[in-house]
PDB file of C-alpha atoms in Angstrom:
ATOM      1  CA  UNK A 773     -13.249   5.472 -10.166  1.00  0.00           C
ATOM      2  CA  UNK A 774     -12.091   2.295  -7.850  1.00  0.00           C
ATOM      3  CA  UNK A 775     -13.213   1.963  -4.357  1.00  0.00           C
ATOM      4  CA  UNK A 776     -12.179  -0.523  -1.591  1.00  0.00           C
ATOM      5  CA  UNK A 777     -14.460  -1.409   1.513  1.00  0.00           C
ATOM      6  CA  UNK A 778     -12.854  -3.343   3.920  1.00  0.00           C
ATOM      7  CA  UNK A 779     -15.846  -4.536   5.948  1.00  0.00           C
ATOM      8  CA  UNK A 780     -14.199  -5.239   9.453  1.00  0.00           C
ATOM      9  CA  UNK A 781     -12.102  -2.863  11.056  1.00  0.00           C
ATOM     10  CA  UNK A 782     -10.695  -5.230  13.827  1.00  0.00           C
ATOM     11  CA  UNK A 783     -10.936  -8.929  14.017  1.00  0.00           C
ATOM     12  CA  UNK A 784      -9.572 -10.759  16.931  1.00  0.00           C
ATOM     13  CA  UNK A 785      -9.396 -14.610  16.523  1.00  0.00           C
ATOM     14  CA  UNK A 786      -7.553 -17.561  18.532  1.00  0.00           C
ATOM     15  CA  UNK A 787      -4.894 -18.938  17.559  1.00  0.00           C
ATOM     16  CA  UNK A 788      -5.013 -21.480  15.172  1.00  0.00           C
ATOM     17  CA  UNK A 789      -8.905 -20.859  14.546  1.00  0.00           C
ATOM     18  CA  UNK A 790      -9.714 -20.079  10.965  1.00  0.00           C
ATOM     19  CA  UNK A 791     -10.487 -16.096   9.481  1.00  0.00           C
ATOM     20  CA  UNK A 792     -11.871 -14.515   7.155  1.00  0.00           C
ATOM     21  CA  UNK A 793     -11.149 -11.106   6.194  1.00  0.00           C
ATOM     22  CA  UNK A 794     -13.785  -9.438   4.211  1.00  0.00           C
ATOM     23  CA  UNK A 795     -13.364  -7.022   0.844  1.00  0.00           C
ATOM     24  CA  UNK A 796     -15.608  -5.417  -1.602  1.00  0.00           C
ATOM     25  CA  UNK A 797     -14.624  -3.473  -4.159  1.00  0.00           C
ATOM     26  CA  UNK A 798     -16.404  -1.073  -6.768  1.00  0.00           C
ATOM     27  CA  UNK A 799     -15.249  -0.685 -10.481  1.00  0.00           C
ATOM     28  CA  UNK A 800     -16.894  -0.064 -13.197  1.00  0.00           C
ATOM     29  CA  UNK A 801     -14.456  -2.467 -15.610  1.00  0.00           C
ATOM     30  CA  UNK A 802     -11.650  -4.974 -14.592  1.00  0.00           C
ATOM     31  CA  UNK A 803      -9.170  -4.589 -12.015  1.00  0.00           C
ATOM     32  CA  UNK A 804      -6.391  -6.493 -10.338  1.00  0.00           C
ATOM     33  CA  UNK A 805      -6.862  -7.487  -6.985  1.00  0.00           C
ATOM     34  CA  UNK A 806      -4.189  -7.509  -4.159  1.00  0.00           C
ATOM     35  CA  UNK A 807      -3.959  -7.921  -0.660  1.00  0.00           C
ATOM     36  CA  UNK A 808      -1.046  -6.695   1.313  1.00  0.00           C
ATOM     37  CA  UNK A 809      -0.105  -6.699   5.285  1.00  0.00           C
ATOM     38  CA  UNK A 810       1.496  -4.278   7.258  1.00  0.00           C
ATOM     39  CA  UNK A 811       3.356  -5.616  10.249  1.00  0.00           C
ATOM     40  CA  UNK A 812       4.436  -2.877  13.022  1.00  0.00           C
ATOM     41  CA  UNK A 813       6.834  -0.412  12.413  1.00  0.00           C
ATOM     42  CA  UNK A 814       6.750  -2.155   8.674  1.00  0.00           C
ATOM     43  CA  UNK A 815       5.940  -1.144   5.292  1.00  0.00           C
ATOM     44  CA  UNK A 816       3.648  -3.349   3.084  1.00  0.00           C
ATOM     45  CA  UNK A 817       4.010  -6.691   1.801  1.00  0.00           C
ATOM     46  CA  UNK A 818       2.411  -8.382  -0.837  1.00  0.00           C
ATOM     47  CA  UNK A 819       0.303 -11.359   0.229  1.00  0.00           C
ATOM     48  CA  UNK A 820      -1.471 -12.474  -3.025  1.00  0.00           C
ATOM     49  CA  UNK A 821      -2.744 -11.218  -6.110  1.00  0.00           C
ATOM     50  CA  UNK A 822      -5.722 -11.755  -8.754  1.00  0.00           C
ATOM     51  CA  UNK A 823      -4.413 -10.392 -12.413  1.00  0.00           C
ATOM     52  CA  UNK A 824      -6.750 -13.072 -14.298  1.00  0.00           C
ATOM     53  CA  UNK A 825      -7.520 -17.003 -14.663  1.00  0.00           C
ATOM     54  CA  UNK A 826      -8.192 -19.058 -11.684  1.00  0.00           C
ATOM     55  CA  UNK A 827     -10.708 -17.158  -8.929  1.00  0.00           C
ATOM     56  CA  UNK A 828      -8.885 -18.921  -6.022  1.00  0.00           C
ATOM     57  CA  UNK A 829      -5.697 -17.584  -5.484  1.00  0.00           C
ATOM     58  CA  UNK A 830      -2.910 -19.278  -3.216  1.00  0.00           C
ATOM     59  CA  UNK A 831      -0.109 -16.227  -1.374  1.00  0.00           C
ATOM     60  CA  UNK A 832       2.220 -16.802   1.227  1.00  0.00           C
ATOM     61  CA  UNK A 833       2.240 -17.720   4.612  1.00  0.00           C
ATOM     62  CA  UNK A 834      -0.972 -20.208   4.077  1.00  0.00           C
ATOM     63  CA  UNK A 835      -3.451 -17.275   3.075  1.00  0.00           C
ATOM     64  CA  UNK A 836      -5.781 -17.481  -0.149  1.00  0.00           C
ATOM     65  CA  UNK A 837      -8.470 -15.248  -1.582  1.00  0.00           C
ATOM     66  CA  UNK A 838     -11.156 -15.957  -3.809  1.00  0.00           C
ATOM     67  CA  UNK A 839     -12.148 -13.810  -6.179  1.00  0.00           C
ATOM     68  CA  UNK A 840     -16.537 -13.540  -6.898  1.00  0.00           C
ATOM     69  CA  UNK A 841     -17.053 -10.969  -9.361  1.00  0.00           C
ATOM     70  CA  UNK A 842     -20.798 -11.320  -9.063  1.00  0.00           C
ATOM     71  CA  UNK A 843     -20.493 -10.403  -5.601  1.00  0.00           C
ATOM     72  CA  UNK A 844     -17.753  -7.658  -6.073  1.00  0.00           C
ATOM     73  CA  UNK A 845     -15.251  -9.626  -3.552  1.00  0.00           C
ATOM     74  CA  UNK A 846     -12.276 -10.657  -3.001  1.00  0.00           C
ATOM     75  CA  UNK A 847     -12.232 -12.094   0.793  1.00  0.00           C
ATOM     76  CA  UNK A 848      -8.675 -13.283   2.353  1.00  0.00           C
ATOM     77  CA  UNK A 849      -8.568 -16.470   4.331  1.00  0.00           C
ATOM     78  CA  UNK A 850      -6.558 -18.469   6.459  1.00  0.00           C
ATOM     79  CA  UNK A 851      -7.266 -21.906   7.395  1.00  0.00           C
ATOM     80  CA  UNK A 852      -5.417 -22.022  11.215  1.00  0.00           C
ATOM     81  CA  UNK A 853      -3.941 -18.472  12.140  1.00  0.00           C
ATOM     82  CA  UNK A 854      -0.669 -18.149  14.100  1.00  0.00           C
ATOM     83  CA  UNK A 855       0.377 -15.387  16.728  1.00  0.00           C
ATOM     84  CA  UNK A 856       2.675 -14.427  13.967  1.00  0.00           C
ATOM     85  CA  UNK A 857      -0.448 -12.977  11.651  1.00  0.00           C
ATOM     86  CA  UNK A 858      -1.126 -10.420  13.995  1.00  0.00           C
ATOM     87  CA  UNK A 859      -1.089  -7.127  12.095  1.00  0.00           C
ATOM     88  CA  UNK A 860      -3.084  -4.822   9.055  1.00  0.00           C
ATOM     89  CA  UNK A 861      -4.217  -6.238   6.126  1.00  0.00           C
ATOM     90  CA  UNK A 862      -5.139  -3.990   3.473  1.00  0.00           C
ATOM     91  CA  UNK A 863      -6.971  -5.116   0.242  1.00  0.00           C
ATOM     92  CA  UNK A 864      -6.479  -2.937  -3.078  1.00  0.00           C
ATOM     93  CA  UNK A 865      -7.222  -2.518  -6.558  1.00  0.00           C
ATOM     94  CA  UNK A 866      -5.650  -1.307  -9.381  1.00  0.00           C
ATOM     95  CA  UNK A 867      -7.055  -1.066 -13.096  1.00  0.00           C
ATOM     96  CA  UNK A 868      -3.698  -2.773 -13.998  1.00  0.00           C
ATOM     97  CA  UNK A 869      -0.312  -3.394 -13.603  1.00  0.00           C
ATOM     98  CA  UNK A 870       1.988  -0.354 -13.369  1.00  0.00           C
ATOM     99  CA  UNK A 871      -1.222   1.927 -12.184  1.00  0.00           C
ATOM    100  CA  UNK A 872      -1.863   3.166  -8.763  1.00  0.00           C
ATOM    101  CA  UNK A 873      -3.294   1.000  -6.011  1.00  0.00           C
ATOM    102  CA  UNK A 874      -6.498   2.333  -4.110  1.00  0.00           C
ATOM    103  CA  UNK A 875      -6.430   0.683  -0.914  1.00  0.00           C
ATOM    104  CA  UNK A 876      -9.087   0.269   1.836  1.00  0.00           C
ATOM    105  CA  UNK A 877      -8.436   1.031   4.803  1.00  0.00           C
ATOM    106  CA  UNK A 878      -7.380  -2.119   6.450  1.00  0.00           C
ATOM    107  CA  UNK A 879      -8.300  -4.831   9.295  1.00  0.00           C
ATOM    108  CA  UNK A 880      -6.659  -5.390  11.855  1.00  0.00           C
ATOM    109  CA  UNK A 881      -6.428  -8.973  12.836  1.00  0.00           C
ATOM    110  CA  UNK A 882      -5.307  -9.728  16.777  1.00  0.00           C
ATOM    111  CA  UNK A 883      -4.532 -13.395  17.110  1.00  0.00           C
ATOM    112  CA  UNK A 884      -4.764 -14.374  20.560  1.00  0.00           C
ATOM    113  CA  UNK A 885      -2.864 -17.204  22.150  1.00  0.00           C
TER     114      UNK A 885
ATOM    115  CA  UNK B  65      13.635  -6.440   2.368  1.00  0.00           C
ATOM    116  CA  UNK B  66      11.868  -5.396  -0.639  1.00  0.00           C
ATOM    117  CA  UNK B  67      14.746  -3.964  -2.124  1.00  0.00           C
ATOM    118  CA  UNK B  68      13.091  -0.038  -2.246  1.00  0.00           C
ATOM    119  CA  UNK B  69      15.010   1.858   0.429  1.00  0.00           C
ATOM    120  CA  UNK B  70      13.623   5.287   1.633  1.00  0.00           C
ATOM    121  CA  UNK B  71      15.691   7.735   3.797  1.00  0.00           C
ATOM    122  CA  UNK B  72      15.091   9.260   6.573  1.00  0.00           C
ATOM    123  CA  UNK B  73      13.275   6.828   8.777  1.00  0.00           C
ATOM    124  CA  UNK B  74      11.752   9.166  10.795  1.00  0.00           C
ATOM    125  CA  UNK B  75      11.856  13.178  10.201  1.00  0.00           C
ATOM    126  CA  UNK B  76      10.783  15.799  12.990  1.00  0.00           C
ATOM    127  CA  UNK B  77      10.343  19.580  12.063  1.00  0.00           C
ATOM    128  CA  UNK B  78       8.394  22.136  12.836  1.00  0.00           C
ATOM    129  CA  UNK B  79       5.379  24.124  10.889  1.00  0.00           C
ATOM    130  CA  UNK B  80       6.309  25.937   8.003  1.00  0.00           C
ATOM    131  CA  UNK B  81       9.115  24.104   6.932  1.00  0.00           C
ATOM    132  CA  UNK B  82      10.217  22.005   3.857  1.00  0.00           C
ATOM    133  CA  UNK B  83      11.623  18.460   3.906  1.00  0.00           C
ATOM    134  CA  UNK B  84      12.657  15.938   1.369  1.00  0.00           C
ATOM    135  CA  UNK B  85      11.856  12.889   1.395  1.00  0.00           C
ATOM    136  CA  UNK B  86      13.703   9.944  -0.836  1.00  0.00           C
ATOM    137  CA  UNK B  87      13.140   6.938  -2.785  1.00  0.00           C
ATOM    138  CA  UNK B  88      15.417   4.176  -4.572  1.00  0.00           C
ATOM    139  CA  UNK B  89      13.179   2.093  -6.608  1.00  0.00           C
ATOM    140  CA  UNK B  90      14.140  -1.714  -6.559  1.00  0.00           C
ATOM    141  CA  UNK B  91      17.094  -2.378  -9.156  1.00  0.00           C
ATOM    142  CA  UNK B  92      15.547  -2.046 -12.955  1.00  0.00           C
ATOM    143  CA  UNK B  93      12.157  -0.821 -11.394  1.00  0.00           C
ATOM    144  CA  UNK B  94      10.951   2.044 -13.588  1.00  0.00           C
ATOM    145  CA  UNK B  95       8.009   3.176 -12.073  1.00  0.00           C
ATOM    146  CA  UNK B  96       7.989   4.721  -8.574  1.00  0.00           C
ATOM    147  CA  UNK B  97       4.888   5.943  -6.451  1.00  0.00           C
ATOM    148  CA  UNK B  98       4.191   7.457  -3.390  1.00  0.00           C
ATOM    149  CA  UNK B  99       1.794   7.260  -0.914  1.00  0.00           C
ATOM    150  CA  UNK B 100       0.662   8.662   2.279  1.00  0.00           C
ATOM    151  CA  UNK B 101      -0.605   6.751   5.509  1.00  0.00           C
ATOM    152  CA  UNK B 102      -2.445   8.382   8.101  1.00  0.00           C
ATOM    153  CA  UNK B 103      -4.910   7.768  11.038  1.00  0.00           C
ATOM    154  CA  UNK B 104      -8.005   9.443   9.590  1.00  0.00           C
ATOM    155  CA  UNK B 105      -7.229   9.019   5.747  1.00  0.00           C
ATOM    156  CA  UNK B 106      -5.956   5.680   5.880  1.00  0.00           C
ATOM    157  CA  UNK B 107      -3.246   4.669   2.215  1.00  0.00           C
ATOM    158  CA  UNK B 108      -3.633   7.586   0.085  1.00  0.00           C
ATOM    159  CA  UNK B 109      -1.577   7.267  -3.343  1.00  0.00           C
ATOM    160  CA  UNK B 110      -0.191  10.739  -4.311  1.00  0.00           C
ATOM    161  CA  UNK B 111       1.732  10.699  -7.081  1.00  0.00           C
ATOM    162  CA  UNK B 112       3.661   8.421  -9.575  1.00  0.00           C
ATOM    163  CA  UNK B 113       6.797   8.593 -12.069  1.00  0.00           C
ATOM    164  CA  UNK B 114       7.448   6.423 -14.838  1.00  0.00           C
ATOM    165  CA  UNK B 115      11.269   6.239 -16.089  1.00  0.00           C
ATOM    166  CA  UNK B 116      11.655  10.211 -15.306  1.00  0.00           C
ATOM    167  CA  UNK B 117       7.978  11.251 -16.668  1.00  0.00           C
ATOM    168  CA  UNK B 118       4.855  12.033 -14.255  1.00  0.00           C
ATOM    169  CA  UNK B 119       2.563   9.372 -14.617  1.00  0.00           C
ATOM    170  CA  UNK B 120      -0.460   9.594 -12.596  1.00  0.00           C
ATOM    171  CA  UNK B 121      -1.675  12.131  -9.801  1.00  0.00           C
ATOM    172  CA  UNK B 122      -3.924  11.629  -6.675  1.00  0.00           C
ATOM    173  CA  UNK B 123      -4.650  13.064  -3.387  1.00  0.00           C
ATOM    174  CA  UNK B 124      -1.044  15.212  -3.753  1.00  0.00           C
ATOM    175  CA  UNK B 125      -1.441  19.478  -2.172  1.00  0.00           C
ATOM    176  CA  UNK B 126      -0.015  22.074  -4.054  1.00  0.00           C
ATOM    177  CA  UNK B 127       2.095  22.047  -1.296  1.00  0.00           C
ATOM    178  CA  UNK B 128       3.955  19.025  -2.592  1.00  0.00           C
ATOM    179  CA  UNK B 129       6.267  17.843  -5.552  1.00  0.00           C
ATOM    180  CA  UNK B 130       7.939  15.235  -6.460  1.00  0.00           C
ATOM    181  CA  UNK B 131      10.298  13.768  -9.281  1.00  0.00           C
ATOM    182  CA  UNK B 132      12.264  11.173 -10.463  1.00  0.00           C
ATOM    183  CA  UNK B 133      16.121  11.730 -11.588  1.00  0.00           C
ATOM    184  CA  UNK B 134      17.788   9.480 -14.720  1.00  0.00           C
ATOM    185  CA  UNK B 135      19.179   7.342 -11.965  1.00  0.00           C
ATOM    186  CA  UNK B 136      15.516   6.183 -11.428  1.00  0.00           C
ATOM    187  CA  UNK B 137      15.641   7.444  -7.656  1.00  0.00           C
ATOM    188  CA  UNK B 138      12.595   9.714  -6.353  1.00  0.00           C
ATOM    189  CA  UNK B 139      12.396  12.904  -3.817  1.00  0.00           C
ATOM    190  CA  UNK B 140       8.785  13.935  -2.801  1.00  0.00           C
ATOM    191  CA  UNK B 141       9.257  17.703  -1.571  1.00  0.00           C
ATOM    192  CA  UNK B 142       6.549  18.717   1.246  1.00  0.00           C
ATOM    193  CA  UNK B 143       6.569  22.524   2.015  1.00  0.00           C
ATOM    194  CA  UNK B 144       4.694  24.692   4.368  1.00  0.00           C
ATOM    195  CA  UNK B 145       4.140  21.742   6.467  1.00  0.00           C
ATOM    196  CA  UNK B 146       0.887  22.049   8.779  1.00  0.00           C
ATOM    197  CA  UNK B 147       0.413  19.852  11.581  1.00  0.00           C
ATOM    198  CA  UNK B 148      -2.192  17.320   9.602  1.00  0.00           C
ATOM    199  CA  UNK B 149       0.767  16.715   7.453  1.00  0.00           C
ATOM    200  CA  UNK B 150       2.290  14.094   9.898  1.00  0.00           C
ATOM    201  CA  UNK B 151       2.065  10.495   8.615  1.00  0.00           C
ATOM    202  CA  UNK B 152       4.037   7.858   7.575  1.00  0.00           C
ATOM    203  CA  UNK B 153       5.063   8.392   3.614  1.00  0.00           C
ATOM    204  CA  UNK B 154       5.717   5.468   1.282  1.00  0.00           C
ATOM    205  CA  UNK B 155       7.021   5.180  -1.876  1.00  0.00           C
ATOM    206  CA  UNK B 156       6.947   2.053  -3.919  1.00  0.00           C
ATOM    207  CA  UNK B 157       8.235   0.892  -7.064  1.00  0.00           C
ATOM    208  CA  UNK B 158       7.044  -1.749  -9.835  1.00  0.00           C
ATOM    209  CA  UNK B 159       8.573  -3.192 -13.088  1.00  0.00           C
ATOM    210  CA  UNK B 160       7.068  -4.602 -16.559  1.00  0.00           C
ATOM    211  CA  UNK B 161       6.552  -8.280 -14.818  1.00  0.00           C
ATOM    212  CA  UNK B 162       4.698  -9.221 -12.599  1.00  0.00           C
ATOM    213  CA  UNK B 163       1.417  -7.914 -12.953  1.00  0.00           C
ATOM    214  CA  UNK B 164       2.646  -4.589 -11.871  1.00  0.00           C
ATOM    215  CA  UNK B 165       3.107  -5.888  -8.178  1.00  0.00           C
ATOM    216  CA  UNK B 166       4.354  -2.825  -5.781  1.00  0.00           C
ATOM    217  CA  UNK B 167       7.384  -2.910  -3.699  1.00  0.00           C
ATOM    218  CA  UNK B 168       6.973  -0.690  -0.362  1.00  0.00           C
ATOM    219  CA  UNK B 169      10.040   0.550   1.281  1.00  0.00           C
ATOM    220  CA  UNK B 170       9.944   0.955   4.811  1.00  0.00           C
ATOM    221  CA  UNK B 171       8.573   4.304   4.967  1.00  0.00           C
ATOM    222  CA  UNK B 172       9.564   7.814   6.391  1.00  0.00           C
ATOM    223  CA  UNK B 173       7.495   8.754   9.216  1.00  0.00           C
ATOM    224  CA  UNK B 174       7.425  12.489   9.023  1.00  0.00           C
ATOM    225  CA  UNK B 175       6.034  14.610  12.721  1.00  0.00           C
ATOM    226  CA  UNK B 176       5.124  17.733  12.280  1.00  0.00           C
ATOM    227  CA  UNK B 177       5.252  19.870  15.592  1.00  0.00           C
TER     228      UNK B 177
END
């Protein structure tokens, strides 16, 4: 079975600082990697994904992940955060496409002005 | 807008009831899940339909059922409704491309009093 750890549960940053949100996952074979965010009152949106190929992976709004299998990560970053990022990021897995995602159980990232 | 609606937005009853809840997967979408969000258990997946046919099962009670009709729309029943059954449900749908990428509709928020 899959697991997700998010490592931070809150993560309050200034605005346009840099951040990291952290993400380890356990699997005993491949998986796809995704990382969605939940503004308020909002379901999820998809932010990036890892299926395969290249271990740096470019989403929207100016985030990218990297993918380290070695280390079992797959940490989100964002070079100069806006007050506009502030909400819950959840990172998931899935063993592939069109299977259910197991999802950790978020960070919430406070930019403050 | 993701294009996966879910009615009702928000759904107050009282213990011991039943409630539907309902899904329309984005347009050519076949597979549909559902999940549950909540405070202590964080994204729980529950249960997923391919093209009419249960797929996959997770963290779902007895309590609850779901399907998926030939239009390709879902209901996820909840019955005998306890108080810990108040969260926010979402269902999500994904197609062949993509990389099996989920669409999240907005959710139902369901309060159990």
């Amino acid at each position: 079975a899959q697991s997700v750890t998010q490592l931070d549960s809150q993560v309050p940053v200034f605005e346009e600082a840099p951040v990291e949100l952290r993400c380890n996952y356990s699997s005993s074979v491949s998986v796809y990697l995704f990382w969605y965010v939940q503004y308020p009152n909002q379901g999820l949106q998809l932010l990036l994904k890892y299926l395969s190929g290249s271990t740096l992976v470019k989403g929207i709004n100016g985030f990218e992940a990297e993918f380290n299998k070695s280390q079992t990560s797959f940490h989100l970053r964002k070079p100069s955060v806006h007050i506009s990022d502030t909400a819950e990021y959840f990172c998931a897995v899935s063993l592939s496409g069109n299977t259910p995602l197991v999802f950790g159980k978020g960070t919430r990232l406070s930019v403050i002005a | 807008d993701s294009g996966v609606t879910q009615t009702p937005k928000h759904l107050i009853t009282a213990t011991g009831q039943r409630v539907t809840l309902r899904c329309s997967p984005r347009s050519g979408d076949l597979s549909v899940y559902w999940y549950q969000q909540s405070l202590d258990q964080g994204l729980q997946f529950l249960i997923q339909y391919y093209n009419g046919e249960e797929r996959a099962k997770g963290n779902i009670l007895e309590r609850f059922s779901a399907q998926q009709f030939p239009d390709l729309h879902s209901e996820l029943n909840l019955s005998s409704l306890e108080l810990g059954d108040s969260a926010l449900y979402f269902c999500a749908s994904s197609g062949l491309i993509g990389g099996g990428e989920q669409f999240f509709g907005p959710g139902t928020r369901l309060t159990v009093l």
